[in-house]
Coordinates of C-alpha atoms in Angstrom, one line a residue:
G1 CA 0.0 0.0 0.0
T2 CA 0.8 3.7 0.1
C3 CA 3.1 4.9 2.7
L4 CA 1.6 7.5 5.1
C5 CA 4.8 8.5 6.8
P6 CA 5.7 12.2 6.7
Q7 CA 7.7 13.2 3.9
P8 CA 10.8 15.4 4.3
F9 CA 10.2 19.2 3.9
Q10 CA 10.9 20.4 0.4
P11 CA 11.9 24.0 0.3
L12 CA 10.3 26.4 -2.2
P13 CA 12.2 27.1 -5.3
R14 CA 14.3 30.2 -5.1
F15 CA 14.0 32.8 -7.8
S16 CA 16.5 35.4 -8.6
L17 CA 16.6 38.3 -11.0
E18 CA 18.4 36.1 -13.3
T19 CA 15.8 33.4 -13.0
P20 CA 13.1 34.0 -15.6
L21 CA 9.5 34.0 -14.2
P22 CA 6.8 32.0 -15.9
D23 CA 4.3 34.1 -17.9
I24 CA 1.4 33.0 -15.7
M25 CA 3.0 34.4 -12.6
I26 CA 3.7 37.7 -14.3
A27 CA 0.1 37.9 -15.3
A28 CA -1.0 37.1 -11.8
Y29 CA 1.3 39.8 -10.4
L30 CA 0.0 42.5 -12.7
F31 CA -3.6 41.5 -11.9
L32 CA -3.1 41.6 -8.1
S33 CA -1.3 44.9 -8.4
G34 CA -4.3 46.4 -10.2
E35 CA -6.7 45.1 -7.6
H36 CA -4.5 46.5 -4.9
I37 CA -4.6 49.9 -6.5
Q38 CA -8.4 49.8 -6.7
I39 CA -8.8 48.7 -3.1
L40 CA -6.7 51.6 -2.0
S41 CA -8.8 53.9 -4.1
H42 CA -12.0 52.5 -2.6
D43 CA -10.6 52.9 0.9
T44 CA -9.9 56.5 0.3
S45 CA -13.4 57.1 -1.1
L46 CA -14.9 55.4 1.9
R47 CA -12.9 57.5 4.3
E48 CA -14.0 60.6 2.5
L49 CA -17.6 59.5 2.6
N50 CA -17.3 58.7 6.3
T51 CA -15.9 62.2 7.0
S52 CA -18.7 63.8 5.0
Q53 CA -21.3 61.8 6.9
E54 CA -19.9 62.8 10.2
Q55 CA -20.0 66.5 9.2
A56 CA -23.6 66.1 8.1
N57 CA -24.5 64.4 11.4
R58 CA -23.0 67.2 13.3
F59 CA -24.8 69.8 11.2
L60 CA -28.1 68.0 11.7
Q61 CA -27.5 68.0 15.5
V62 CA -27.0 71.7 15.5
I63 CA -30.2 72.3 13.5
A64 CA -32.1 70.0 15.9
R65 CA -30.9 71.9 18.9
Y66 CA -31.8 75.2 17.2
L67 CA -35.3 74.0 16.4
Q68 CA -35.8 72.7 19.9
D69 CA -34.9 76.0 21.4
A70 CA -37.0 78.0 18.9
T71 CA -40.2 76.0 19.4
P72 CA -42.2 77.6 22.2
R73 CA -43.0 75.2 25.0
T74 CA -46.7 74.9 25.4
E75 CA -47.9 74.3 28.9
P76 CA -50.6 71.6 29.2
F77 CA -54.1 73.3 29.3
P78 CA -55.5 73.0 32.8
E79 CA -58.6 70.9 33.2
F80 CA -61.7 73.0 33.3
R81 CA -63.4 73.0 36.7
L82 CA -66.6 74.5 37.7
S83 CA -66.6 77.1 40.5
L84 CA -68.4 76.3 43.7
P85 CA -72.1 77.4 43.9
E86 CA -72.8 80.6 45.8
R87 CA -73.9 80.1 49.3
F88 CA -77.7 79.8 49.9
F89 CA -79.2 81.9 52.6
G90 CA -82.8 80.7 52.3
L91 CA -84.3 83.2 49.9
P92 CA -87.1 81.5 47.9
S93 CA -86.2 83.4 44.7
E94 CA -82.7 81.8 44.8
C95 CA -83.7 78.2 45.6
K96 CA -84.0 76.8 42.1
G97 CA -80.9 78.5 40.9
F98 CA -78.9 77.2 43.8
L99 CA -80.0 73.6 43.3
F100 CA -79.3 73.9 39.5
Q101 CA -75.7 75.0 40.2
C102 CA -75.2 72.1 42.6
K103 CA -76.5 69.6 40.1
L104 CA -74.0 71.0 37.5
F105 CA -71.2 70.6 40.0
F106 CA -72.2 67.0 40.6
E107 CA -72.2 66.1 36.9
D108 CA -68.8 67.8 36.4
S109 CA -67.2 65.7 39.2
P110 CA -69.0 62.4 39.3
S111 CA -66.1 60.6 41.0
S112 CA -66.2 63.1 43.9
F113 CA -69.9 62.3 44.5
P114 CA -70.4 58.6 44.1
D115 CA -73.5 58.3 46.3
D116 CA -76.4 60.4 47.5
K117 CA -75.0 61.0 50.9
K118 CA -72.0 62.9 49.4
K119 CA -74.3 65.1 47.4
I120 CA -76.5 65.9 50.4
A121 CA -73.5 66.7 52.5
F122 CA -72.1 69.1 49.8
I123 CA -75.4 71.0 49.6
L124 CA -75.6 71.3 53.4
S125 CA -72.0 72.7 53.4
R126 CA -73.1 75.5 51.1
L127 CA -75.9 76.7 53.4
S128 CA -75.8 79.9 55.5
G129 CA -78.2 82.0 57.5
K130 CA -81.7 80.7 57.9
A131 CA -81.0 77.8 55.6
L132 CA -78.2 76.6 57.8
E133 CA -80.4 76.9 60.9
W134 CA -82.9 74.6 59.2
A135 CA -80.3 72.1 58.2
E136 CA -78.9 72.0 61.8
A137 CA -82.3 71.3 63.1
R138 CA -83.4 68.8 60.4
F139 CA -80.2 66.8 60.2
A140 CA -79.0 66.9 63.8
S141 CA -78.3 63.2 63.8
E142 CA -76.3 61.1 61.4
S143 CA -79.3 58.8 60.8
S144 CA -81.3 61.7 59.4
L145 CA -79.1 61.7 56.4
N146 CA -80.3 58.2 55.4
C147 CA -82.5 59.5 52.6
S148 CA -82.2 59.5 48.8
F149 CA -81.1 62.6 47.0
E150 CA -84.5 63.0 45.3
E151 CA -86.2 62.9 48.7
F152 CA -83.8 65.5 50.0
V153 CA -84.4 67.8 47.0
Q154 CA -88.2 67.5 47.3
E155 CA -88.1 68.4 51.0
F156 CA -85.7 71.2 50.3
M157 CA -88.0 72.7 47.7
Q158 CA -91.0 72.4 50.0
V159 CA -89.2 74.4 52.7
F160 CA -87.6 77.1 50.6
Y161 CA -89.4 77.2 47.3
Q162 CA -92.8 78.3 48.5
V163 CA -96.0 78.1 46.5
N164 CA -96.5 81.8 46.4
V165 CA -93.3 82.1 44.4
K166 CA -94.8 80.1 41.6
Y167 CA -97.9 82.3 41.6
T168 CA -95.7 85.4 41.6
E169 CA -93.8 84.2 38.5
S170 CA -97.2 83.6 36.7
R171 CA -98.5 87.1 37.7
G172 CA -95.2 88.6 36.6
L173 CA -95.6 87.1 33.2
L174 CA -99.0 88.7 32.8
K175 CA -97.7 92.0 33.9
L176 CA -94.9 92.1 31.4
K177 CA -95.1 95.0 28.8
Q178 CA -92.8 95.9 26.0
G179 CA -92.9 99.6 26.8
N180 CA -90.0 101.5 25.3
R181 CA -87.8 98.5 24.9
T182 CA -87.0 96.9 21.6
V183 CA -88.7 93.6 20.9
A184 CA -85.3 91.8 21.0
D185 CA -84.6 93.1 24.5
F186 CA -88.2 92.4 25.7
S187 CA -88.1 88.8 24.3
I188 CA -85.2 87.9 26.6
D189 CA -87.1 89.0 29.7
F190 CA -90.2 87.1 28.5
R191 CA -88.2 83.9 27.8
V192 CA -86.8 83.9 31.4
K193 CA -90.2 84.3 33.0
A194 CA -91.9 81.9 30.5
A195 CA -89.4 79.1 31.4
A196 CA -90.3 79.5 35.1
S197 CA -94.0 79.7 34.6
R198 CA -94.4 76.3 32.8
W199 CA -97.4 77.5 30.8
N200 CA -98.4 75.7 27.7
K201 CA -97.4 77.0 24.3
S202 CA -100.8 78.6 23.4
A203 CA -100.9 80.5 26.7
L204 CA -97.3 81.7 26.3
K205 CA -98.1 83.0 22.7
S206 CA -101.2 84.8 23.9
A207 CA -99.3 86.4 26.8
Y208 CA -96.5 87.5 24.4
V209 CA -98.9 89.1 22.0
Y210 CA -100.7 90.8 24.9
A211 CA -97.4 92.4 26.0
M212 CA -96.6 93.9 22.6
N213 CA -97.1 97.5 21.8
E214 CA -100.1 98.5 19.7
A215 CA -98.1 99.0 16.5
I216 CA -96.8 95.5 16.6
K217 CA -100.3 94.1 17.4
D218 CA -101.7 95.9 14.4
E219 CA -99.1 94.3 12.1
L220 CA -99.7 90.9 13.6
A221 CA -103.5 91.2 13.0
T222 CA -102.9 91.1 9.3
L223 CA -100.7 88.0 9.3
D224 CA -101.2 84.3 10.0
E225 CA -100.4 83.1 13.6
P226 CA -97.0 81.4 13.8
A227 CA -97.0 77.8 15.0
T228 CA -94.5 78.2 17.9
L229 CA -93.5 80.8 20.4
E230 CA -90.0 81.1 18.8
E231 CA -91.4 81.7 15.4
L232 CA -93.7 84.4 16.9
I233 CA -90.8 86.1 18.6
S234 CA -88.7 86.1 15.4
L235 CA -91.7 87.5 13.5
T236 CA -92.2 90.4 16.0
I237 CA -88.5 91.2 15.9
H238 CA -88.7 91.5 12.1
L239 CA -91.8 93.6 12.3
H240 CA -90.2 95.9 14.8
N241 CA -87.1 96.4 12.7
R242 CA -89.2 97.1 9.7
L243 CA -91.3 99.7 11.5
R244 CA -88.2 101.5 12.8
A245 CA -86.7 101.5 9.3
K246 CA -89.9 103.0 7.9
V247 CA -89.9 105.8 10.5
K248 CA -86.3 106.6 9.7
T249 CA -87.2 106.7 5.9
N250 CA -90.1 109.1 6.5
D251 CA -87.9 111.2 8.8
T252 CA -85.3 111.8 6.0
S253 CA -87.9 112.2 3.2
F254 CA -89.2 115.6 4.4
P255 CA -87.5 118.7 5.8
S256 CA -87.8 119.0 9.6
V257 CA -90.1 121.7 10.9
S258 CA -88.4 124.2 13.1
S259 CA -89.4 127.3 14.9
E260 CA -88.0 129.4 12.1
T261 CA -90.2 127.7 9.4
H262 CA -92.5 130.2 7.6
C263 CA -95.1 129.9 5.0
V264 CA -93.9 132.5 2.4
S265 CA -96.5 134.2 0.2
P266 CA -95.8 135.6 -3.3
S267 CA -94.6 139.2 -3.1
T268 CA -95.3 140.4 -6.7
E269 CA -98.2 140.2 -9.1
S270 CA -95.9 138.6 -11.7
S271 CA -96.0 135.3 -9.7
E272 CA -97.4 132.5 -11.8
V273 CA -99.1 130.9 -8.7
E274 CA -102.7 131.9 -8.2
P275 CA -104.0 132.5 -4.7
M276 CA -105.3 129.3 -3.1
Q277 CA -106.9 130.5 0.1
L278 CA -109.2 128.3 2.0
G279 CA -112.7 128.7 0.5
H280 CA -111.5 130.2 -2.8
I281 CA -111.6 128.4 -6.1
R282 CA -108.7 128.3 -8.5
L283 CA -109.0 131.0 -11.2
T284 CA -109.5 129.8 -14.8
S285 CA -107.2 131.1 -17.5
E286 CA -109.9 133.3 -18.9
E287 CA -110.7 134.9 -15.6
R288 CA -107.1 135.5 -14.9
Q289 CA -106.6 137.2 -18.2
R290 CA -109.7 139.3 -17.6
R291 CA -108.4 140.6 -14.3
V292 CA -104.8 141.2 -15.6
G293 CA -106.2 143.0 -18.7
G294 CA -108.6 145.1 -16.7
N295 CA -105.9 146.0 -14.1
L296 CA -107.9 144.3 -11.4
C297 CA -106.7 142.6 -8.3
I298 CA -106.0 139.0 -9.1
N299 CA -106.9 138.0 -5.5
C300 CA -110.4 139.5 -5.2
G301 CA -111.2 140.9 -8.7
E302 CA -111.7 144.5 -7.4
S303 CA -110.0 147.6 -8.7
G304 CA -108.0 150.3 -6.9
H305 CA -105.3 148.0 -5.3
S306 CA -102.9 145.2 -6.1
V307 CA -102.5 141.7 -4.7
S308 CA -99.9 142.9 -2.2
T309 CA -102.3 145.4 -0.7
C310 CA -105.6 143.4 -1.1
P311 CA -107.8 143.9 2.0
A312 CA -109.2 140.4 1.5
K313 CA -105.8 138.8 1.7
V314 CA -104.9 136.9 4.8
K315 CA -101.6 137.9 6.2
A316 CA -98.9 135.4 6.2
V317 CA -97.9 134.1 9.6
Q318 CA -95.3 131.9 11.2
L319 CA -96.2 128.3 11.6
P320 CA -95.7 127.6 15.4
V321 CA -94.0 124.5 16.7
L322 CA -95.6 123.0 19.7
D323 CA -93.3 121.6 22.3
S324 CA -95.6 118.7 23.0
V325 CA -95.8 117.7 19.3
S326 CA -93.1 115.2 18.2
H327 CA -91.0 115.8 15.1
L328 CA -92.9 113.1 13.3
H329 CA -96.2 114.7 14.0
Q330 CA -94.9 118.0 12.7
I331 CA -94.0 116.4 9.4
S332 CA -97.5 114.8 9.2
F333 CA -99.1 118.2 9.8
C334 CA -97.2 119.8 7.0
K335 CA -98.2 117.0 4.6
H336 CA -101.8 117.5 5.7
L337 CA -101.6 121.2 4.8
C338 CA -100.2 120.3 1.3
D339 CA -103.0 117.8 0.8
L340 CA -105.6 120.5 1.6
Q341 CA -103.8 122.8 -0.9
L342 CA -103.7 125.7 1.5
A343 CA -102.2 128.9 0.3
P344 CA -98.8 129.9 1.5
S345 CA -100.6 132.5 3.5
V346 CA -102.7 130.8 6.1
K347 CA -104.4 131.9 9.2
K348 CA -102.4 131.8 12.4
L349 CA -102.9 128.6 14.3

C-alpha cells in the first residue's frame, strides 16, 4: 500500500533576477497589483464619505438643537373645573338657581360624589343663615341623612321654594309689557319668565302678543299666527325692525319743521301761482286774463289796489312748533296742509 509516513520538507524554489518567471506568474502579479490599487482607491473614497457623513450628522444635530430652542414650550391646558355654587341663605327666589348649580357641579365631578350621601353633604355645606339653621335642626343626627337625594331635594323645595313664588312668577308674566324696549330686549325677559311659569305653548303665545305695543299688534293682526313661540318672537323682531326703518325713511324724506319755518307768500303780481286761500276756487285762465287785462286785483277781482295790498288777503304768519308735538307729527301736519292745498298765506294757528 501507500506509505503514510511524513515526507521530508521540500523548500520552495528560489528565484533570482536572473531566473526568468513564468508568464502566468507575471500575469497574476499584474492583476493583483491592479486590484490592490483599486482597493486603495475605494478605501480613500470610503474614508472621505465617512468624513462627510460625520460632518452632516454634526450639522443636523446643530439644526435639531436650534429648532428645539426656537419651538415655544406649550404648557398643558389645565382641566376646566366649575366654580363652587354661591352660598344659599334661604331666599325663595334663589332656591331653584342654587340647586341647579349644585347639580351641574355633581355632573362635572362624578367621581367626587359617588353616592347620594355625598351630594346631600355638599349641599348642606353651602348653606348659610336661615337655611343653615334649618339644616342643623333637620339633620342633627347622622341617621337623618339616610334618605335619597331625590327625597332631600323634594323636601328642600317644600321648605324654601314656597308656593307663592310660583304664583308670583305667573303674575309677573302677565304684567310684562314691551314699553320703550326693543322687541329683542323684551323677548329675553319674556323667555326667562316663561321658562319659570311652565305655561303651555298657546298660553305663552297669547301672553306674548298681549305684552306687545299696539303698533306690533296691528301688524300681527294682518298675518297668520305662527305655530310656535320662537317663530312668533322672530316675526315680531322682524316687524319691529321694519317699522323702525320705515320711521327713519319718513324722517329723512321731508325737511324738519323748526321754529324758524315760515309759509312765504308771493310778493309780486308777476308770480305764476294763483292765490289758493281756503274757501276760494282756482282761477280759470280766462278769468285770470280778464283781471290782468282790466288792471284788477287778481286775488279779489276788485280795482284800486294790487294783490300785495288786497284787503281780503290773509296775512302770512309763522307756523308755530308745539313743544308737545313730536318731530314726526310736525311732518305729518305739513303734509296735511299740502293735501288741503292751503295757500302759502294761512291763518295763524
